[in-house]
Tab-separated table of C-alpha atoms in Angstrom:
chain	number	residue	atom	x	y	z
T	3	MET	CA	-0.060	-0.004	-0.068
T	4	LEU	CA	1.119	3.409	-0.747
T	5	VAL	CA	0.624	6.503	1.293
T	6	GLU	CA	0.960	10.310	0.449
T	7	ILE	CA	4.172	11.779	1.777
T	8	ASP	CA	4.456	15.697	1.432
T	9	GLU	CA	7.747	17.621	0.393
T	10	HIS	CA	8.644	17.699	4.146
T	11	GLY	CA	8.227	13.869	4.634
T	12	MET	CA	5.037	13.746	6.938
T	13	ILE	CA	2.852	10.969	5.985
T	14	SER	CA	-0.706	11.891	5.228
T	15	HIS	CA	-3.002	8.950	6.568
T	16	ALA	CA	-5.812	8.422	9.099
T	17	ARG	CA	-3.812	5.879	11.128
T	18	VAL	CA	-0.702	8.346	11.672
T	19	ARG	CA	-1.026	11.254	13.850
T	20	HIS	CA	1.430	14.518	13.796
T	21	ALA	CA	3.498	15.236	16.659
T	22	ARG	CA	6.571	16.585	15.313
T	23	SER	CA	9.593	17.629	17.445
T	24	PRO	CA	11.842	19.708	15.298
T	25	GLN	CA	14.390	19.590	18.187
T	26	ILE	CA	15.124	15.754	17.176
T	27	GLU	CA	15.532	16.803	13.606
T	28	ARG	CA	19.389	16.959	12.301
T	29	GLY	CA	18.888	18.562	9.116
T	30	LYS	CA	18.285	16.997	5.773
T	31	ARG	CA	19.760	13.950	4.613
T	32	ALA	CA	22.388	13.880	2.104
T	33	GLY	CA	21.159	10.673	0.363
T	34	ALA	CA	18.370	8.084	-0.415
T	35	ILE	CA	16.508	6.179	2.515
T	36	THR	CA	17.827	2.553	2.451
T	37	GLY	CA	16.430	1.157	5.585
T	38	ILE	CA	14.476	1.043	8.770
T	39	VAL	CA	15.906	0.622	12.403
T	40	VAL	CA	13.397	-0.595	15.256
T	41	HIS	CA	13.681	0.456	18.826
T	42	GLN	CA	12.024	0.866	22.132
T	43	THR	CA	11.931	3.509	24.128
T	44	ASP	CA	12.614	2.581	27.685
T	45	ALA	CA	10.005	4.172	28.989
T	46	ASP	CA	6.466	3.320	30.184
T	47	THR	CA	4.375	5.921	28.239
T	48	SER	CA	4.404	7.625	25.027
T	49	ALA	CA	3.767	11.051	26.880
T	50	SER	CA	7.436	10.740	28.449
T	51	SER	CA	9.126	10.124	25.004
T	52	LEU	CA	6.934	12.813	23.153
T	53	ASP	CA	7.784	15.206	26.109
T	54	SER	CA	11.590	14.536	26.077
T	55	TYR	CA	11.530	15.244	22.177
T	56	LYS	CA	10.417	18.888	23.179
T	57	ARG	CA	14.060	19.167	24.800
T	58	PRO	CA	16.618	21.353	23.283
T	59	LYS	CA	18.717	19.080	21.241
T	60	ALA	CA	17.000	15.958	22.304
T	61	ASN	CA	17.350	12.440	20.090
T	62	GLY	CA	14.680	10.608	18.950
T	63	ALA	CA	13.589	8.536	15.946
T	64	HIS	CA	10.701	9.390	13.221
T	65	PHE	CA	8.155	7.470	14.444
T	66	LEU	CA	6.626	6.670	17.901
T	67	ILE	CA	4.175	3.667	18.453
T	68	ASP	CA	1.914	3.323	21.707
T	69	LYS	CA	1.014	0.499	23.577
T	70	ASP	CA	-2.569	0.742	22.060
T	71	GLY	CA	-1.176	0.616	18.418
T	72	THR	CA	-1.123	4.621	18.099
T	73	ILE	CA	1.445	5.732	15.563
T	74	TYR	CA	2.717	9.116	16.135
T	75	GLN	CA	5.030	10.866	13.271
T	76	THR	CA	7.512	12.577	15.425
T	77	ALA	CA	10.050	13.699	12.710
T	78	ALA	CA	10.096	14.192	8.611
T	79	ILE	CA	11.329	11.138	7.234
T	80	TYR	CA	13.376	13.244	4.890
T	81	GLN	CA	15.162	14.736	7.998
T	82	ARG	CA	17.937	13.028	9.784
T	83	THR	CA	17.873	12.078	13.212
T	84	ASN	CA	20.109	10.618	16.050
T	85	HIS	CA	18.607	7.158	16.657
T	86	VAL	CA	21.336	4.428	15.500
T	87	GLY	CA	24.843	5.058	17.174
T	88	PRO	CA	27.704	3.310	16.290
T	89	LEU	CA	27.427	0.602	13.495
T	90	GLN	CA	28.085	-2.936	14.006
T	91	ALA	CA	30.210	-4.458	11.198
T	92	ARG	CA	27.364	-6.023	8.747
T	93	CYS	CA	30.189	-8.603	7.231
T	94	LEU	CA	30.145	-10.329	10.503
T	95	ASN	CA	26.798	-11.778	10.208
T	96	ALA	CA	27.368	-12.702	6.367
T	97	GLY	CA	30.863	-14.293	7.236
T	98	LYS	CA	32.635	-12.110	5.407
T	99	CYS	CA	35.008	-10.755	8.123
T	100	SER	CA	35.741	-11.989	11.686
T	101	LEU	CA	36.167	-10.065	14.928
T	102	GLY	CA	39.872	-9.911	14.737
T	103	ASP	CA	39.713	-7.751	11.823
T	104	PHE	CA	38.635	-5.130	14.073
T	105	LYS	CA	40.396	-6.269	17.041
T	106	SER	CA	42.511	-2.853	17.558
T	107	VAL	CA	39.890	-0.199	16.573
T	108	GLY	CA	37.175	-0.790	19.017
T	109	ALA	CA	33.774	0.453	18.439
T	110	GLU	CA	34.370	3.848	17.030
T	111	GLY	CA	36.960	2.526	14.708
T	112	MET	CA	34.652	-0.116	13.497
T	113	HIS	CA	31.820	2.563	12.720
T	114	ARG	CA	34.381	4.707	10.619
T	115	ILE	CA	35.219	1.238	8.680
T	116	GLU	CA	31.931	0.790	8.119
T	117	MET	CA	30.720	4.189	6.844
T	118	ARG	CA	33.406	3.701	4.272
T	119	LYS	CA	31.104	1.417	2.517
T	120	PRO	CA	28.373	1.995	0.290
T	121	PRO	CA	24.474	1.271	1.972
T	122	GLY	CA	23.934	-2.174	1.176
T	123	GLU	CA	27.178	-3.606	2.394
T	124	ARG	CA	26.830	-2.005	5.536
T	125	TYR	CA	24.028	-1.425	7.734
T	126	PRO	CA	21.827	1.650	7.578
T	127	SER	CA	23.023	4.832	9.390
T	128	ASN	CA	21.293	7.866	11.028
T	129	MET	CA	21.663	9.414	7.310
T	130	GLU	CA	19.864	6.496	5.721
T	131	ALA	CA	17.662	4.959	8.244
T	132	ILE	CA	14.150	5.807	9.342
T	133	GLY	CA	13.690	5.013	13.057
T	134	ILE	CA	10.659	3.429	14.726
T	135	GLU	CA	10.514	3.597	18.461
T	136	ILE	CA	7.909	1.261	20.274
T	137	VAL	CA	6.881	2.171	23.628
T	138	GLY	CA	8.433	-0.404	26.276
T	139	ARG	CA	10.446	-0.382	29.076
T	140	ALA	CA	13.541	-2.360	30.159
T	141	ARG	CA	13.127	-4.162	33.688
T	142	LEU	CA	15.862	-5.929	35.727
T	143	PRO	CA	14.643	-9.602	36.709
T	144	ALA	CA	13.195	-10.450	39.692
T	145	GLY	CA	15.139	-10.598	42.521
T	146	PHE	CA	18.274	-9.274	40.621
T	147	LYS	CA	20.979	-7.918	42.625
T	148	PRO	CA	24.335	-6.161	41.538
T	149	ALA	CA	27.575	-7.672	42.312
T	150	GLY	CA	31.062	-6.755	42.538
T	151	LYS	CA	31.761	-3.115	40.907
T	152	GLN	CA	28.219	-3.250	39.284
T	153	ILE	CA	27.264	-2.121	43.320
T	154	GLU	CA	28.835	1.312	42.305
T	155	TRP	CA	26.990	1.612	38.782
T	156	SER	CA	23.608	3.967	38.513
T	157	LEU	CA	20.317	2.264	38.397
T	158	GLU	CA	20.357	3.233	34.627
T	159	LYS	CA	23.595	1.540	34.027
T	160	ILE	CA	22.586	-1.820	35.502
T	161	ARG	CA	19.476	-1.700	33.734
T	162	GLY	CA	21.045	-1.060	30.278
T	163	GLU	CA	23.432	-3.742	30.991
T	164	HIS	CA	20.948	-6.190	32.384
T	165	GLY	CA	17.070	-5.128	32.153
T	166	ILE	CA	15.061	-7.003	29.653
T	167	PHE	CA	12.823	-4.958	27.593
T	168	ASP	CA	8.563	-5.340	27.582
T	169	GLU	CA	7.250	-7.451	24.776
T	170	PRO	CA	5.601	-5.383	22.353
T	171	THR	CA	1.727	-5.702	22.667
T	172	ALA	CA	-0.463	-7.419	19.990
T	173	ALA	CA	-1.594	-3.983	18.843
T	174	GLN	CA	2.024	-2.446	18.759
T	175	ASN	CA	3.065	-5.215	16.234
T	176	GLN	CA	0.191	-4.668	14.082
T	177	ALA	CA	0.809	-0.827	13.885
T	178	LEU	CA	4.396	-1.673	13.152
T	179	SER	CA	3.505	-4.206	10.259
T	180	TRP	CA	1.332	-1.741	8.533
T	181	LEU	CA	3.969	1.049	9.373
T	182	VAL	CA	7.085	-1.080	7.865
T	183	SER	CA	4.855	-2.219	4.902
T	184	VAL	CA	3.537	1.149	3.849
T	185	LEU	CA	7.263	2.920	4.125
T	186	ALA	CA	9.009	0.091	2.272
T	187	GLU	CA	6.312	0.116	-0.517
T	188	SER	CA	6.395	3.949	-0.666
T	189	ILE	CA	10.047	4.850	-0.301
T	190	LYS	CA	11.170	1.554	-1.863
T	191	ILE	CA	12.994	0.137	0.987
T	192	GLY	CA	13.959	-3.777	0.381
T	193	SER	CA	12.741	-6.343	3.059
T	194	THR	CA	16.033	-7.249	4.046
T	195	GLU	CA	17.156	-3.703	5.213
T	196	VAL	CA	14.854	-3.764	8.320
T	197	PHE	CA	16.425	-4.302	11.488
T	198	ARG	CA	16.314	-4.504	15.360
T	199	HIS	CA	18.642	-1.635	17.058
T	200	PRO	CA	20.891	-4.003	18.506
T	201	VAL	CA	21.796	-5.974	15.313
T	202	VAL	CA	22.794	-2.584	13.925
T	203	SER	CA	24.604	-1.029	16.875
T	204	ARG	CA	25.588	-1.837	20.387
T	205	LYS	CA	22.520	-2.120	22.453
T	206	ASN	CA	20.879	-4.219	24.849
T	207	ILE	CA	20.269	-7.285	23.053
T	208	THR	CA	16.638	-7.447	24.328
T	209	GLU	CA	15.826	-4.293	22.836
T	210	ALA	CA	12.644	-5.115	20.111
T	211	GLN	CA	13.325	-8.740	20.368
T	212	GLY	CA	9.681	-9.256	20.422
T	213	ALA	CA	9.098	-7.087	17.472
T	214	ASN	CA	7.262	-8.576	14.585
T	215	TRP	CA	6.474	-6.545	11.496
T	216	SER	CA	5.619	-9.780	9.304
T	217	PRO	CA	2.044	-10.374	10.633
T	218	ALA	CA	-1.025	-9.859	8.235
T	219	VAL	CA	-1.922	-6.357	7.862
T	220	THR	CA	-5.709	-6.248	8.043
T	221	THR	CA	-6.263	-2.256	8.691
T	222	PRO	CA	-6.366	-0.297	5.263
């Protein structure tokens, strides 16, 4: 299904509510949109994320999906936003390289190497990717107690390391499926170019692990 997209990159459709926050936009893209990255907000409500996007120099993604399936467009898709982070090496999953190839360069060095590659040979970066956030919190497992040096860590750091993200609701996954489908068809994004955030960058491995954009889309 195709959707109408205006010259700014805002979708015109009854399923999408406009909640654009220019504070998270970082200027027009220099090239084509080639991929989609699916995130979770690490927040309990859409309101807390929408409020945070209004702060000066805030970071955020282009869309936000609430627990009831409501879709908010929070940035124009032709604008870059900071939502990805340093790229992982895509060649690792393809078996075309090994971690040893990046042993001496670290995360930032791996990112620099990847950014020298054309889109398609690497994961989509902030410049090429549309970001979709799903409302959901990372929670520590019941009875978890920090040990060793972790006792000195902040709660946020501990949750970032050991938290388990909420499973997306059925309404969220249905909305995600519809949104990915219409974006992919309208902008010509390949089905292999939709990724969960931890695949693309260094994030909590449980983020968006329950996200499913493959269910049958039933709502026009």
